[in-house]
Amino acid sequence: MDWESFYNSHSSPASYEIIITEIKQFISHHENKKIVLITSGGTTVPIEQNTVRFVDNFSAGTRGSASAEYFLDSDYAVIFLYRSKSLEPFLRHFLNSKLLDKLEIVNNKSIQVKEDLENLIPVLKKYKDAKSSNNIISIPFTTLVEYMWLLRGFCKLLNNRYCLIYLAAAVSDFYIPPNEMVKKAEHKIQSKDGPPVIALRMVPKVLMAITQIWSPKAFIVSFKLETDNSLLESKSKDALIKYKHQLVIGNLLHTRKYHVKLICQNEIEDIYLSEKDNKDGIEIEDIIVKKIKIRHEVFLKMN
Ligand code: PMT
């Protein structure tokens, strides 16, 4: 199925028009500023109409949520399109610090911090600054179809060279078309009927539509996730040739927090996070975003 037929056969998510209006307002508020759209987290593909089970894509949302913070530091306005309940910028630090153990109830009336949370003050400050200056807007999705609709809607609004599209979400390559799902499973599939035979279909690669139709003027960064190191470079280069965009970030599932490859038309740059960096609390996304910022600036000068 091509991407146009995909959209024709799947209706837009609830509140789609309201969300698009919000994004339009956000973009016009940041007219003279660089804007990044970050996608983050994995998509789900329901296997029943009233969904109990679904096929999920792996991603905690670390890459996307951490990158959002560093793009804000680099003076970008951020549109954060993320899988509901995956990691969010700023909030992720609180989830990692056993927050509940550090709070206590006082006189059954209020909550008091009982342990030192000083190290989180800069995080909270940055969150408050980003919110008060309206520099970030976060929009959740759950299913593949919601993701596809929102992505298309946002990309069409971000077709200029000051916009950066950073596709860190883990997007399903397979799904079950709704008409095939209805026949098989309007309600929860019953185990007494034996194991269901589920035929998954290919999801069209929307990257082609982003780079060629919706946002050809933007600076586009796609990701390539592999588990086999011998495929990473060649598949990333193939993507660059096929989609003709600016940058592919290649990463392997098990080393993605310490090593990525920045792959563009004429060079490959390896980025490693050393043990010392890790101990010092440096994250690889900090380095990635600084390098992308420089490349985006060069792109702006050239175009
Ligand atoms: O969130 P974390 O746990 O920190 O993990 C981060 C990450 C590993 C998920 C992230 O770094 C990453 O690699 N994200 C992309 C994963 C992915 O979908 O890779 P892929 O090789 O399947 O797809 C390559 C590109 O094609 C992606 O940019 C994707 O947006 C795009 N795609 C994928 C499927 C599809 N139907 N259409 C697409 O356009």
mmCIF file of C-alpha atoms and ligand atoms in Angstrom:
data_model
loop_
_atom_site.group_PDB
_atom_site.id
_atom_site.type_symbol
_atom_site.label_atom_id
_atom_site.label_comp_id
_atom_site.label_asym_id
_atom_site.label_seq_id
_atom_site.Cartn_x
_atom_site.Cartn_y
_atom_site.Cartn_z
ATOM 1 C CA MET A 1 0.000 0.000 0.000
ATOM 2 C CA ASP A 2 1.308 3.485 -0.838
ATOM 3 C CA TRP A 3 1.111 6.226 1.775
ATOM 4 C CA GLU A 4 -1.765 8.054 0.031
ATOM 5 C CA SER A 5 -3.989 4.958 0.144
ATOM 6 C CA PHE A 6 -2.936 4.467 3.752
ATOM 7 C CA TYR A 7 -4.320 7.884 4.695
ATOM 8 C CA ASN A 8 -7.457 7.363 2.578
ATOM 9 C CA SER A 9 -8.287 4.173 4.416
ATOM 10 C CA HIS A 10 -7.646 5.398 7.989
ATOM 11 C CA SER A 11 -9.583 8.241 9.574
ATOM 12 C CA SER A 12 -7.817 10.997 11.471
ATOM 13 C CA PRO A 13 -7.588 10.720 15.265
ATOM 14 C CA ALA A 14 -10.065 12.456 17.573
ATOM 15 C CA SER A 15 -9.148 16.129 18.189
ATOM 16 C CA TYR A 16 -6.949 16.177 15.076
ATOM 17 C CA GLU A 17 -8.147 19.612 13.933
ATOM 18 C CA ILE A 18 -7.750 21.074 17.436
ATOM 19 C CA ILE A 19 -4.182 19.757 17.673
ATOM 20 C CA ILE A 20 -3.285 21.128 14.235
ATOM 21 C CA THR A 21 -4.632 24.554 15.264
ATOM 22 C CA GLU A 22 -2.470 24.444 18.416
ATOM 23 C CA ILE A 23 0.597 23.580 16.345
ATOM 24 C CA LYS A 24 -0.129 26.375 13.856
ATOM 25 C CA GLN A 25 -0.320 28.840 16.766
ATOM 26 C CA PHE A 26 2.927 27.497 18.230
ATOM 27 C CA ILE A 27 4.710 27.855 14.880
ATOM 28 C CA SER A 28 3.478 31.392 14.283
ATOM 29 C CA HIS A 29 4.541 32.348 17.838
ATOM 30 C CA HIS A 30 8.088 31.223 16.878
ATOM 31 C CA GLU A 31 8.131 32.717 13.413
ATOM 32 C CA ASN A 32 11.713 33.948 13.525
ATOM 33 C CA LYS A 33 13.147 31.027 15.426
ATOM 34 C CA LYS A 34 14.470 27.588 14.583
ATOM 35 C CA ILE A 35 11.880 24.885 15.286
ATOM 36 C CA VAL A 36 12.488 21.172 15.721
ATOM 37 C CA LEU A 37 9.872 18.441 15.456
ATOM 38 C CA ILE A 38 11.018 15.476 17.550
ATOM 39 C CA THR A 39 9.232 12.136 17.305
ATOM 40 C CA SER A 40 9.796 9.819 20.237
ATOM 41 C CA GLY A 41 8.733 6.404 21.561
ATOM 42 C CA GLY A 42 7.229 3.409 19.775
ATOM 43 C CA THR A 43 3.957 3.037 17.858
ATOM 44 C CA THR A 44 1.352 0.366 18.647
ATOM 45 C CA VAL A 45 -0.691 -1.652 16.189
ATOM 46 C CA PRO A 46 -3.974 -2.953 17.660
ATOM 47 C CA ILE A 47 -4.991 -6.471 16.719
ATOM 48 C CA GLU A 48 -8.619 -6.052 17.883
ATOM 49 C CA GLN A 49 -11.146 -3.201 17.391
ATOM 50 C CA ASN A 50 -11.745 -2.961 21.145
ATOM 51 C CA THR A 51 -8.086 -3.257 21.851
ATOM 52 C CA VAL A 52 -6.824 -5.594 24.524
ATOM 53 C CA ARG A 53 -3.790 -6.810 22.586
ATOM 54 C CA PHE A 54 -1.463 -4.973 20.281
ATOM 55 C CA VAL A 55 1.895 -5.243 18.524
ATOM 56 C CA ASP A 56 4.295 -2.721 20.010
ATOM 57 C CA ASN A 57 7.573 -1.199 18.866
ATOM 58 C CA PHE A 58 10.492 -1.014 21.212
ATOM 59 C CA SER A 59 11.513 2.446 22.492
ATOM 60 C CA ALA A 60 11.623 3.940 25.972
ATOM 61 C CA GLY A 61 11.641 7.473 24.565
ATOM 62 C CA THR A 62 15.047 8.303 26.066
ATOM 63 C CA ARG A 63 16.579 9.473 22.788
ATOM 64 C CA GLY A 64 13.687 11.781 21.953
ATOM 65 C CA SER A 65 13.048 13.212 25.415
ATOM 66 C CA ALA A 66 16.735 13.858 26.178
ATOM 67 C CA SER A 67 17.265 15.415 22.742
ATOM 68 C CA ALA A 68 14.295 17.750 23.340
ATOM 69 C CA GLU A 69 16.057 19.213 26.395
ATOM 70 C CA TYR A 70 19.292 19.789 24.468
ATOM 71 C CA PHE A 71 17.468 21.383 21.530
ATOM 72 C CA LEU A 72 15.842 23.800 23.988
ATOM 73 C CA ASP A 73 19.339 24.564 25.344
ATOM 74 C CA SER A 74 20.410 25.234 21.747
ATOM 75 C CA ASP A 75 17.645 27.801 21.321
ATOM 76 C CA TYR A 76 15.201 25.761 19.260
ATOM 77 C CA ALA A 77 11.454 25.776 19.854
ATOM 78 C CA VAL A 78 10.414 22.127 20.280
ATOM 79 C CA ILE A 79 7.370 20.211 19.046
ATOM 80 C CA PHE A 80 7.536 16.915 20.926
ATOM 81 C CA LEU A 81 5.402 14.179 19.318
ATOM 82 C CA TYR A 82 5.669 11.277 21.731
ATOM 83 C CA ARG A 83 4.155 7.935 22.578
ATOM 84 C CA SER A 84 1.779 8.395 25.478
ATOM 85 C CA LYS A 85 3.393 7.179 28.755
ATOM 86 C CA SER A 86 6.912 7.050 27.306
ATOM 87 C CA LEU A 87 9.632 9.338 28.703
ATOM 88 C CA GLU A 88 9.066 13.091 28.519
ATOM 89 C CA PRO A 89 11.621 15.900 28.692
ATOM 90 C CA PHE A 90 12.406 17.052 32.272
ATOM 91 C CA LEU A 91 9.896 14.688 33.857
ATOM 92 C CA ARG A 92 12.235 11.770 33.017
ATOM 93 C CA HIS A 93 14.749 13.000 35.644
ATOM 94 C CA PHE A 94 12.123 12.827 38.373
ATOM 95 C CA LEU A 95 11.065 9.320 37.407
ATOM 96 C CA ASN A 96 14.686 8.193 37.681
ATOM 97 C CA SER A 97 15.220 9.525 41.164
ATOM 98 C CA LYS A 98 12.815 7.364 43.219
ATOM 99 C CA LEU A 99 10.760 10.463 43.822
ATOM 100 C CA LEU A 100 8.068 8.847 45.951
ATOM 101 C CA ASP A 101 10.662 7.647 48.484
ATOM 102 C CA LYS A 102 11.886 11.200 48.860
ATOM 103 C CA LEU A 103 8.488 12.666 49.765
ATOM 104 C CA GLU A 104 6.565 12.506 53.011
ATOM 105 C CA ILE A 105 3.069 13.466 54.094
ATOM 106 C CA VAL A 106 2.842 16.208 56.725
ATOM 107 C CA ASN A 107 -0.206 16.256 59.057
ATOM 108 C CA ASN A 108 -2.239 14.473 56.429
ATOM 109 C CA LYS A 109 -2.452 17.833 54.639
ATOM 110 C CA SER A 110 0.609 18.549 52.571
ATOM 111 C CA ILE A 111 3.592 16.872 50.975
ATOM 112 C CA GLN A 112 7.138 17.703 51.957
ATOM 113 C CA VAL A 113 10.440 16.750 50.363
ATOM 114 C CA LYS A 114 12.232 14.718 53.006
ATOM 115 C CA GLU A 115 15.430 14.043 51.115
ATOM 116 C CA ASP A 116 17.722 16.228 49.125
ATOM 117 C CA LEU A 117 16.429 16.887 45.620
ATOM 118 C CA GLU A 118 18.843 19.774 45.044
ATOM 119 C CA ASN A 119 20.341 18.162 41.962
ATOM 120 C CA LEU A 120 16.946 18.485 40.276
ATOM 121 C CA ILE A 121 16.645 22.251 40.792
ATOM 122 C CA PRO A 122 18.346 23.089 37.442
ATOM 123 C CA VAL A 123 16.047 20.620 35.675
ATOM 124 C CA LEU A 124 12.943 22.119 37.262
ATOM 125 C CA LYS A 125 14.172 25.605 36.440
ATOM 126 C CA LYS A 126 14.702 24.716 32.775
ATOM 127 C CA TYR A 127 11.246 23.122 32.638
ATOM 128 C CA LYS A 128 9.629 26.243 34.107
ATOM 129 C CA ASP A 129 11.577 28.508 31.709
ATOM 130 C CA ALA A 130 10.611 26.411 28.678
ATOM 131 C CA LYS A 131 6.945 26.421 29.728
ATOM 132 C CA SER A 132 6.729 30.107 30.589
ATOM 133 C CA SER A 133 8.368 31.109 27.320
ATOM 134 C CA ASN A 134 6.117 28.684 25.433
ATOM 135 C CA ASN A 135 9.171 27.023 23.863
ATOM 136 C CA ILE A 136 7.871 23.470 23.952
ATOM 137 C CA ILE A 137 4.607 21.803 23.034
ATOM 138 C CA SER A 138 4.083 18.086 23.676
ATOM 139 C CA ILE A 139 1.539 16.019 21.762
ATOM 140 C CA PRO A 140 0.990 12.333 22.625
ATOM 141 C CA PHE A 141 0.099 9.463 20.276
ATOM 142 C CA THR A 142 -0.491 5.777 20.929
ATOM 143 C CA THR A 143 -1.280 3.952 17.713
ATOM 144 C CA LEU A 144 0.575 3.854 14.427
ATOM 145 C CA VAL A 145 -2.387 5.525 12.690
ATOM 146 C CA GLU A 146 -2.443 8.437 15.158
ATOM 147 C CA TYR A 147 1.315 8.851 14.684
ATOM 148 C CA MET A 148 1.028 8.838 10.885
ATOM 149 C CA TRP A 149 -1.734 11.464 10.838
ATOM 150 C CA LEU A 150 -0.069 13.802 13.310
ATOM 151 C CA LEU A 151 3.315 13.436 11.623
ATOM 152 C CA ARG A 152 1.887 14.360 8.223
ATOM 153 C CA GLY A 153 -0.103 17.280 9.656
ATOM 154 C CA PHE A 154 2.945 18.703 11.476
ATOM 155 C CA CYS A 155 5.435 18.133 8.646
ATOM 156 C CA LYS A 156 3.243 20.024 6.168
ATOM 157 C CA LEU A 157 3.408 23.024 8.508
ATOM 158 C CA LEU A 158 7.184 22.781 8.859
ATOM 159 C CA ASN A 159 8.283 23.133 5.277
ATOM 160 C CA ASN A 160 11.017 25.725 5.568
ATOM 161 C CA ARG A 161 14.763 25.654 6.073
ATOM 162 C CA TYR A 162 14.597 26.871 9.713
ATOM 163 C CA CYS A 163 12.709 23.696 10.598
ATOM 164 C CA LEU A 164 14.429 20.530 11.658
ATOM 165 C CA ILE A 165 12.645 17.182 11.636
ATOM 166 C CA TYR A 166 14.211 14.632 13.994
ATOM 167 C CA LEU A 167 12.589 11.218 13.561
ATOM 168 C CA ALA A 168 13.678 9.297 16.663
ATOM 169 C CA ALA A 169 10.405 7.372 17.151
ATOM 170 C CA ALA A 170 10.416 3.633 16.518
ATOM 171 C CA VAL A 171 7.741 3.224 13.870
ATOM 172 C CA SER A 172 6.122 -0.063 12.984
ATOM 173 C CA ASP A 173 6.803 -1.476 9.539
ATOM 174 C CA PHE A 174 3.823 -3.829 9.816
ATOM 175 C CA TYR A 175 0.149 -3.412 10.698
ATOM 176 C CA ILE A 176 -3.337 -4.891 10.317
ATOM 177 C CA PRO A 177 -5.681 -2.875 8.063
ATOM 178 C CA PRO A 178 -8.939 -2.016 9.900
ATOM 179 C CA ASN A 179 -11.194 -3.840 7.419
ATOM 180 C CA GLU A 180 -9.268 -7.050 8.018
ATOM 181 C CA MET A 181 -9.406 -6.495 11.758
ATOM 182 C CA VAL A 182 -13.210 -5.980 11.784
ATOM 183 C CA LYS A 183 -13.861 -9.316 10.143
ATOM 184 C CA LYS A 184 -11.657 -11.128 12.549
ATOM 185 C CA ALA A 185 -11.846 -9.276 15.786
ATOM 186 C CA GLU A 186 -14.425 -6.699 16.694
ATOM 187 C CA HIS A 187 -14.204 -7.866 20.284
ATOM 188 C CA LYS A 188 -11.476 -9.476 22.319
ATOM 189 C CA ILE A 189 -10.209 -12.565 20.493
ATOM 190 C CA GLN A 190 -11.327 -15.587 22.516
ATOM 191 C CA SER A 191 -8.671 -18.108 23.465
ATOM 192 C CA LYS A 192 -11.205 -20.948 23.283
ATOM 193 C CA ASP A 193 -11.203 -20.463 19.479
ATOM 194 C CA GLY A 194 -7.535 -21.445 19.331
ATOM 195 C CA PRO A 195 -4.559 -19.327 18.238
ATOM 196 C CA PRO A 196 -5.557 -16.610 15.719
ATOM 197 C CA VAL A 197 -3.750 -16.388 12.396
ATOM 198 C CA ILE A 198 -2.845 -12.745 11.951
ATOM 199 C CA ALA A 199 -1.582 -11.441 8.619
ATOM 200 C CA LEU A 200 0.413 -8.253 8.997
ATOM 201 C CA ARG A 201 0.700 -5.872 6.044
ATOM 202 C CA MET A 202 3.516 -3.464 5.213
ATOM 203 C CA VAL A 203 3.249 0.132 6.437
ATOM 204 C CA PRO A 204 4.350 2.583 3.726
ATOM 205 C CA LYS A 205 7.637 4.367 4.519
ATOM 206 C CA VAL A 206 6.532 7.926 5.197
ATOM 207 C CA LEU A 207 10.096 9.177 5.086
ATOM 208 C CA MET A 208 9.783 9.483 1.291
ATOM 209 C CA ALA A 209 6.703 11.697 1.611
ATOM 210 C CA ILE A 210 8.410 13.852 4.286
ATOM 211 C CA THR A 211 11.578 14.456 2.286
ATOM 212 C CA GLN A 212 9.936 14.848 -1.141
ATOM 213 C CA ILE A 213 6.438 16.230 -0.581
ATOM 214 C CA TRP A 214 5.561 17.521 2.884
ATOM 215 C CA SER A 215 8.782 19.184 4.084
ATOM 216 C CA PRO A 216 11.380 19.147 1.279
ATOM 217 C CA LYS A 217 12.798 22.499 2.463
ATOM 218 C CA ALA A 218 13.436 21.372 6.048
ATOM 219 C CA PHE A 219 16.594 19.822 7.509
ATOM 220 C CA ILE A 220 15.665 16.184 8.019
ATOM 221 C CA VAL A 221 17.324 13.707 10.358
ATOM 222 C CA SER A 222 16.148 10.110 10.266
ATOM 223 C CA PHE A 223 17.328 7.253 12.472
ATOM 224 C CA LYS A 224 18.311 3.735 11.544
ATOM 225 C CA LEU A 225 18.023 1.073 14.189
ATOM 226 C CA GLU A 226 19.656 -2.303 13.625
ATOM 227 C CA THR A 227 20.712 -5.238 15.757
ATOM 228 C CA ASP A 228 23.342 -6.449 13.260
ATOM 229 C CA ASN A 229 26.398 -4.180 13.134
ATOM 230 C CA SER A 230 27.367 -5.363 9.654
ATOM 231 C CA LEU A 231 24.140 -3.859 8.227
ATOM 232 C CA LEU A 232 24.122 -0.517 10.006
ATOM 233 C CA GLU A 233 26.332 1.574 7.726
ATOM 234 C CA SER A 234 25.106 0.170 4.440
ATOM 235 C CA LYS A 235 21.422 0.468 5.346
ATOM 236 C CA SER A 236 21.892 4.029 6.615
ATOM 237 C CA LYS A 237 23.653 4.986 3.380
ATOM 238 C CA ASP A 238 20.901 3.320 1.345
ATOM 239 C CA ALA A 239 18.340 5.442 3.216
ATOM 240 C CA LEU A 240 20.273 8.640 2.385
ATOM 241 C CA ILE A 241 20.430 7.727 -1.292
ATOM 242 C CA LYS A 242 16.779 6.737 -1.416
ATOM 243 C CA TYR A 243 15.254 9.618 0.536
ATOM 244 C CA LYS A 244 17.840 12.295 -0.358
ATOM 245 C CA HIS A 245 17.726 14.007 3.022
ATOM 246 C CA GLN A 246 20.466 15.524 5.159
ATOM 247 C CA LEU A 247 21.415 13.029 7.859
ATOM 248 C CA VAL A 248 20.886 9.497 9.110
ATOM 249 C CA ILE A 249 21.780 8.590 12.683
ATOM 250 C CA GLY A 250 22.634 4.918 12.838
ATOM 251 C CA ASN A 251 22.460 3.037 16.121
ATOM 252 C CA LEU A 252 22.469 -0.533 17.390
ATOM 253 C CA LEU A 253 19.859 -1.653 19.873
ATOM 254 C CA HIS A 254 22.287 -2.669 22.624
ATOM 255 C CA THR A 255 24.877 0.120 22.307
ATOM 256 C CA ARG A 256 22.592 3.028 21.395
ATOM 257 C CA LYS A 257 23.286 4.935 24.625
ATOM 258 C CA TYR A 258 27.086 4.952 24.072
ATOM 259 C CA HIS A 259 27.643 4.915 20.317
ATOM 260 C CA VAL A 260 25.923 6.356 17.264
ATOM 261 C CA LYS A 261 27.024 7.046 13.694
ATOM 262 C CA LEU A 262 26.198 10.350 11.997
ATOM 263 C CA ILE A 263 25.972 9.491 8.328
ATOM 264 C CA CYS A 264 25.640 12.111 5.599
ATOM 265 C CA GLN A 265 26.347 12.096 1.843
ATOM 266 C CA ASN A 266 30.117 12.476 2.090
ATOM 267 C CA GLU A 267 31.180 11.423 5.590
ATOM 268 C CA ILE A 268 30.542 9.135 8.519
ATOM 269 C CA GLU A 269 31.240 10.369 12.023
ATOM 270 C CA ASP A 270 31.289 8.018 14.991
ATOM 271 C CA ILE A 271 30.192 9.449 18.327
ATOM 272 C CA TYR A 272 31.162 7.545 21.460
ATOM 273 C CA LEU A 273 30.266 8.352 25.042
ATOM 274 C CA SER A 274 33.253 7.487 27.240
ATOM 275 C CA GLU A 275 32.914 5.895 30.671
ATOM 276 C CA LYS A 276 34.117 9.152 32.170
ATOM 277 C CA ASP A 277 31.459 11.154 30.277
ATOM 278 C CA ASN A 278 28.874 8.715 31.530
ATOM 279 C CA LYS A 279 30.072 9.070 35.142
ATOM 280 C CA ASP A 280 30.025 12.847 34.769
ATOM 281 C CA GLY A 281 26.346 12.661 33.775
ATOM 282 C CA ILE A 282 26.938 13.590 30.137
ATOM 283 C CA GLU A 283 24.417 12.073 27.728
ATOM 284 C CA ILE A 284 25.115 11.134 24.133
ATOM 285 C CA GLU A 285 22.109 13.207 23.008
ATOM 286 C CA ASP A 286 23.920 16.339 24.219
ATOM 287 C CA ILE A 287 26.749 15.624 21.765
ATOM 288 C CA ILE A 288 24.375 14.603 18.960
ATOM 289 C CA VAL A 289 22.304 17.778 19.245
ATOM 290 C CA LYS A 290 25.376 20.071 19.341
ATOM 291 C CA LYS A 291 26.651 18.473 16.135
ATOM 292 C CA ILE A 292 23.276 18.682 14.417
ATOM 293 C CA LYS A 293 22.931 22.325 15.367
ATOM 294 C CA ILE A 294 26.215 23.096 13.579
ATOM 295 C CA ARG A 295 25.125 21.124 10.495
ATOM 296 C CA HIS A 296 21.777 22.906 10.451
ATOM 297 C CA GLU A 297 23.577 26.280 10.580
ATOM 298 C CA VAL A 298 25.750 25.303 7.606
ATOM 299 C CA PHE A 299 22.616 24.156 5.773
ATOM 300 C CA LEU A 300 20.975 27.539 6.450
ATOM 301 C CA LYS A 301 23.982 29.404 5.078
ATOM 302 C CA MET A 302 24.072 27.236 1.960
ATOM 303 C CA ASN A 303 20.352 27.547 1.222
HETATM 304 O O1 PMT B 1 13.790 5.589 22.804
HETATM 305 P P1 PMT B 1 15.069 4.857 23.107
HETATM 306 O O2 PMT B 1 14.842 3.655 23.965
HETATM 307 O O3 PMT B 1 16.136 5.796 23.633
HETATM 308 O O4 PMT B 1 15.602 4.275 21.704
HETATM 309 C C1 PMT B 1 15.963 5.144 20.683
HETATM 310 C C2 PMT B 1 15.761 4.484 19.294
HETATM 311 C C3 PMT B 1 16.660 3.275 19.180
HETATM 312 C C4 PMT B 1 14.299 4.063 19.102
HETATM 313 C C5 PMT B 1 16.154 5.592 18.228
HETATM 314 O O5 PMT B 1 17.497 5.960 18.418
HETATM 315 C C6 PMT B 1 15.945 5.073 16.800
HETATM 316 O O6 PMT B 1 16.797 4.465 16.200
HETATM 317 N N1 PMT B 1 14.742 5.368 16.232
HETATM 318 C C7 PMT B 1 14.326 4.897 14.866
HETATM 319 C C8 PMT B 1 13.889 3.465 14.938
HETATM 320 C C9 PMT B 1 13.349 3.005 13.627
HETATM 321 O O7 PMT B 1 12.158 3.062 13.373
HETATM 322 O O8 PMT B 1 14.231 2.573 12.762
HETATM 323 P P2 PMT B 1 13.904 1.879 11.362
HETATM 324 O O9 PMT B 1 15.208 1.434 10.852
HETATM 325 O O10 PMT B 1 12.807 0.854 11.514
HETATM 326 O O11 PMT B 1 13.316 3.067 10.460
HETATM 327 C C10 PMT B 1 14.180 3.970 9.820
HETATM 328 C C11 PMT B 1 13.467 5.303 9.578
HETATM 329 O O12 PMT B 1 12.325 5.076 8.766
HETATM 330 C C12 PMT B 1 13.015 5.962 10.878
HETATM 331 O O13 PMT B 1 13.503 7.290 10.952
HETATM 332 C C13 PMT B 1 11.507 5.963 10.791
HETATM 333 O O14 PMT B 1 10.942 7.199 11.222
HETATM 334 C C14 PMT B 1 11.232 5.763 9.295
HETATM 335 N N2 PMT B 1 10.047 4.932 9.060
HETATM 336 C C15 PMT B 1 9.873 3.750 9.691
HETATM 337 C C16 PMT B 1 8.754 2.988 9.436
HETATM 338 C C17 PMT B 1 7.804 3.488 8.545
HETATM 339 N N3 PMT B 1 6.698 2.804 8.276
HETATM 340 N N4 PMT B 1 7.982 4.669 7.927
HETATM 341 C C18 PMT B 1 9.097 5.386 8.158
HETATM 342 O O15 PMT B 1 9.266 6.461 7.543
#
